[in-house]
Amino acid sequence: MVNKLFSKMFNTIPNIKLNAIIWQSFLCGLAIIFSFPALADTTQFDCGNTPQAKALALRIATDPKQMRTRLVCNPTLVKIAEEKAEDMASRGLVSHFLGGSPNTRIRDAGLVLPEYYGDAMSNQVEALAGGYKDADDVWFAFKTSYSHKIHLLAELPFYQEQDQIGIAFYKDYATPHVEYWAIYLTKLVGIDDETPENKQVYTSKRKKFDDIPDKGLGIITKDGEVTFKPIKTN
């Protein structure tokens, strides 16, 4: 009887060792996954002022055609986006120029854009939409608009260095479009994202691109895409 008991115990030792090896391998695999940038951990990307905004952020981050390897949720950009969405609703408009240009709005909030970004009439950072009820609808609309798609999916080298994002959604049945979406996706100078507060450390670093795009003033609504072209003067 005793011999059978000891025999059974020793026979289980290889299985214990094997299970330990499998478990160790599993933990190593997790370590590798979580060592990659934020986009690798698709279930943890939580960014936005509402569940709808967070759902859109997740779709942007996890889209198979996303060219970025990293996205950081910036709470200041979320706040700017929320203010913009509410501002559009209060005016009944979906417009890039409400109280200044998109680039100006970010600078006025105390954030620092790279020196090579445009000035008062420029937009390299903002995407807007109105009239879309949920994240799936608005994301499909953004992807069918060329100027929005190349920005949000980083299809140009200029956009691929943009890793700071903030998204907001606002809904008001008493307004013309009812649903309002605002996205800020940009590169910021001097952001130390190692700290919880996203503390700013001002630096002077310049990078040149052969092509610096401007998204222009185009917006998307349920009535279709609206594009604006600046009038050139002689």
Coordinates of C-alpha atoms in Angstrom, one line a residue:
M1 CA 0.0 0.0 0.0
V2 CA 2.8 2.4 1.0
N3 CA 4.7 1.5 -2.1
K4 CA 1.7 2.3 -4.3
L5 CA 1.3 5.6 -2.6
F6 CA 4.9 6.7 -3.1
S7 CA 4.8 5.4 -6.6
K8 CA 1.8 7.6 -7.4
M9 CA 3.4 10.7 -5.8
F10 CA 6.6 10.3 -7.8
N11 CA 4.7 9.7 -11.1
T12 CA 2.9 13.1 -10.6
I13 CA 6.2 15.0 -10.3
P14 CA 6.9 15.2 -14.0
N15 CA 3.3 16.5 -14.5
I16 CA 3.9 19.2 -11.9
K17 CA 7.2 20.2 -13.5
L18 CA 5.5 20.3 -16.9
N19 CA 2.6 22.5 -15.6
A20 CA 5.2 24.8 -14.1
I21 CA 7.0 25.1 -17.3
I22 CA 3.8 25.8 -19.3
W23 CA 2.7 28.4 -16.7
Q24 CA 6.1 30.1 -16.8
S25 CA 5.9 30.2 -20.6
F26 CA 2.5 31.8 -20.4
L27 CA 3.7 34.5 -18.0
C28 CA 6.6 35.3 -20.3
G29 CA 4.2 35.6 -23.2
L30 CA 2.2 38.1 -21.3
A31 CA 5.3 40.1 -20.5
I32 CA 6.2 40.3 -24.1
I33 CA 2.7 41.4 -25.1
F34 CA 2.5 44.1 -22.5
S35 CA 6.0 45.4 -23.3
F36 CA 4.7 46.6 -26.7
P37 CA 3.1 50.0 -27.1
A38 CA -0.5 50.9 -26.2
L39 CA -2.0 49.6 -29.4
A40 CA -0.9 46.0 -28.6
D41 CA -3.2 46.0 -25.5
T42 CA -6.4 46.6 -27.4
T43 CA -8.8 45.9 -24.5
Q44 CA -7.2 48.5 -22.2
F45 CA -7.4 51.6 -24.4
D46 CA -9.9 53.7 -22.5
C47 CA -10.0 57.3 -23.7
G48 CA -12.9 59.7 -23.9
N49 CA -15.5 61.7 -22.0
T50 CA -18.4 59.2 -22.5
P51 CA -18.8 55.5 -23.4
Q52 CA -19.5 56.5 -27.0
A53 CA -16.3 58.5 -27.2
K54 CA -14.3 55.6 -25.6
A55 CA -15.8 53.2 -28.1
L56 CA -14.6 55.3 -31.0
A57 CA -11.1 55.6 -29.4
L58 CA -10.9 51.8 -29.3
R59 CA -11.9 51.5 -32.9
I60 CA -9.3 54.0 -34.0
A61 CA -6.6 52.3 -32.0
T62 CA -7.5 48.7 -33.1
D63 CA -8.3 49.3 -36.7
P64 CA -6.3 46.8 -38.8
K65 CA -5.1 49.6 -41.1
Q66 CA -3.9 51.8 -38.2
M67 CA -0.3 52.8 -39.0
R68 CA 0.6 54.0 -35.6
T69 CA 2.4 51.7 -33.1
R70 CA 1.5 53.9 -30.1
L71 CA -1.4 56.0 -28.9
V72 CA -1.5 57.9 -25.5
C73 CA -4.8 59.2 -24.1
N74 CA -4.1 62.8 -23.1
P75 CA -6.6 64.1 -20.5
T76 CA -6.1 67.7 -21.7
L77 CA -7.0 66.8 -25.2
V78 CA -10.1 65.0 -23.9
K79 CA -11.1 68.2 -22.1
I80 CA -10.5 70.3 -25.3
A81 CA -12.5 67.8 -27.3
E82 CA -15.4 67.9 -24.8
E83 CA -15.5 71.7 -24.9
K84 CA -15.5 71.7 -28.7
A85 CA -18.3 69.2 -28.9
E86 CA -20.4 71.2 -26.5
D87 CA -19.5 74.4 -28.3
M88 CA -20.7 73.0 -31.6
A89 CA -24.0 71.8 -30.0
S90 CA -24.7 75.2 -28.5
R91 CA -24.2 76.8 -31.9
G92 CA -25.9 74.1 -33.9
L93 CA -22.9 73.8 -36.1
V94 CA -20.2 71.3 -37.0
S95 CA -17.3 73.6 -37.8
H96 CA -13.5 73.6 -37.3
F97 CA -13.5 77.4 -36.7
L98 CA -15.4 78.2 -33.6
G99 CA -13.3 80.6 -31.5
G100 CA -10.2 80.0 -33.5
S101 CA -8.6 77.3 -35.6
P102 CA -8.0 73.7 -34.3
N103 CA -4.3 74.3 -34.0
T104 CA -5.0 77.5 -32.1
R105 CA -7.4 75.8 -29.7
I106 CA -4.7 73.4 -28.7
R107 CA -2.1 76.1 -28.2
D108 CA -4.6 78.3 -26.2
A109 CA -5.0 75.4 -23.8
G110 CA -1.3 75.6 -22.9
L111 CA -0.1 72.6 -25.0
V112 CA 2.8 73.0 -27.4
L113 CA 2.6 71.9 -31.0
P114 CA 5.8 71.3 -33.0
E115 CA 7.2 74.4 -34.7
Y116 CA 6.4 73.1 -38.2
Y117 CA 2.7 72.9 -37.5
G118 CA 0.6 75.6 -39.1
D119 CA -0.7 78.8 -37.4
A120 CA -4.0 80.6 -37.1
M121 CA -5.8 79.1 -40.1
S122 CA -4.4 75.6 -40.0
N123 CA -5.7 72.2 -39.0
Q124 CA -3.4 69.2 -38.6
V125 CA -5.0 67.9 -35.4
E126 CA -8.8 67.9 -35.4
A127 CA -11.5 65.7 -36.8
L128 CA -15.2 66.5 -36.4
A129 CA -18.5 64.9 -37.2
G130 CA -22.2 65.5 -36.5
G131 CA -25.4 63.4 -36.7
Y132 CA -23.9 59.9 -36.1
K133 CA -25.5 58.0 -33.3
D134 CA -22.7 55.6 -32.4
A135 CA -19.0 54.8 -32.7
D136 CA -19.5 52.3 -35.6
D137 CA -21.4 54.8 -37.7
V138 CA -19.1 57.7 -37.2
W139 CA -15.9 55.6 -37.7
F140 CA -17.2 54.2 -41.0
A141 CA -17.9 57.8 -42.1
F142 CA -14.4 59.0 -41.1
K143 CA -12.8 56.2 -43.0
T144 CA -14.8 57.1 -46.2
S145 CA -13.5 60.6 -46.0
Y146 CA -9.9 60.9 -47.5
S147 CA -8.7 63.8 -45.4
H148 CA -10.0 62.2 -42.2
K149 CA -8.8 58.7 -43.0
I150 CA -5.2 59.7 -43.7
H151 CA -5.1 61.6 -40.4
L152 CA -6.8 59.1 -38.1
L153 CA -5.0 56.1 -39.6
A154 CA -1.7 57.9 -40.0
E155 CA -1.3 57.1 -43.7
L156 CA 1.4 59.8 -44.1
P157 CA 4.7 59.9 -42.3
F158 CA 3.7 63.3 -40.9
Y159 CA 0.7 61.8 -39.1
Q160 CA 2.6 58.7 -37.9
E161 CA 4.4 60.6 -35.2
Q162 CA 1.1 61.9 -33.7
D163 CA 0.5 59.7 -30.7
Q164 CA -1.5 62.0 -28.3
I165 CA -5.3 61.6 -28.6
G166 CA -8.4 62.9 -26.9
I167 CA -12.0 62.2 -28.0
A168 CA -15.4 63.6 -26.9
F169 CA -19.1 62.9 -27.7
Y170 CA -22.0 65.2 -26.9
K171 CA -25.7 64.7 -27.5
D172 CA -28.5 67.2 -27.4
Y173 CA -31.9 66.4 -29.0
A174 CA -32.7 70.1 -29.2
T175 CA -29.9 70.8 -31.7
P176 CA -29.8 70.4 -35.5
H177 CA -27.3 67.5 -35.6
V178 CA -28.2 65.9 -32.2
E179 CA -24.8 64.0 -31.9
Y180 CA -21.5 65.8 -32.0
W181 CA -18.0 64.1 -32.2
A182 CA -14.7 65.8 -31.7
I183 CA -11.2 64.2 -32.0
Y184 CA -7.9 65.7 -31.3
L185 CA -4.9 63.6 -32.5
T186 CA -1.6 65.2 -32.6
K187 CA 2.1 65.3 -31.6
L188 CA 2.9 67.5 -28.6
V189 CA 6.3 68.9 -27.7
G190 CA 7.7 68.2 -24.3
I191 CA 5.0 65.8 -23.1
D192 CA 6.4 63.4 -20.5
D193 CA 3.9 60.6 -20.6
E194 CA 5.8 58.6 -17.9
T195 CA 4.1 60.8 -15.3
P196 CA 0.4 60.4 -14.4
E197 CA -0.1 64.2 -14.9
N198 CA 1.3 64.2 -18.4
K199 CA 3.7 66.9 -17.1
Q200 CA 5.0 69.3 -19.8
V201 CA 8.8 69.6 -20.2
Y202 CA 9.5 72.3 -22.7
T203 CA 12.1 71.5 -25.3
S204 CA 13.2 72.9 -28.6
K205 CA 13.2 70.1 -31.2
R206 CA 12.5 70.6 -34.9
K207 CA 11.7 68.0 -37.4
K208 CA 11.2 68.6 -41.1
F209 CA 8.9 66.8 -43.5
D210 CA 8.8 66.9 -47.2
D211 CA 5.1 67.0 -47.1
I212 CA 3.2 68.9 -44.3
P213 CA -0.5 68.2 -44.9
D214 CA -3.3 70.5 -43.8
K215 CA -6.6 68.7 -43.2
G216 CA -8.5 71.8 -44.2
L217 CA -12.0 72.6 -43.1
G218 CA -13.8 69.5 -44.2
I219 CA -16.5 68.0 -41.9
I220 CA -18.7 65.0 -42.1
T221 CA -22.4 64.9 -41.3
K222 CA -25.3 62.6 -42.0
D223 CA -26.1 64.9 -44.9
G224 CA -22.7 64.1 -46.5
E225 CA -19.2 65.4 -46.4
V226 CA -18.7 69.2 -46.6
T227 CA -15.4 70.5 -47.9
F228 CA -14.1 74.0 -48.0
K229 CA -11.3 75.4 -50.2
P230 CA -9.5 78.6 -49.3
I231 CA -9.9 81.4 -51.8
K232 CA -6.5 82.4 -53.3
T233 CA -5.9 86.1 -53.8
N234 CA -3.5 87.6 -56.2

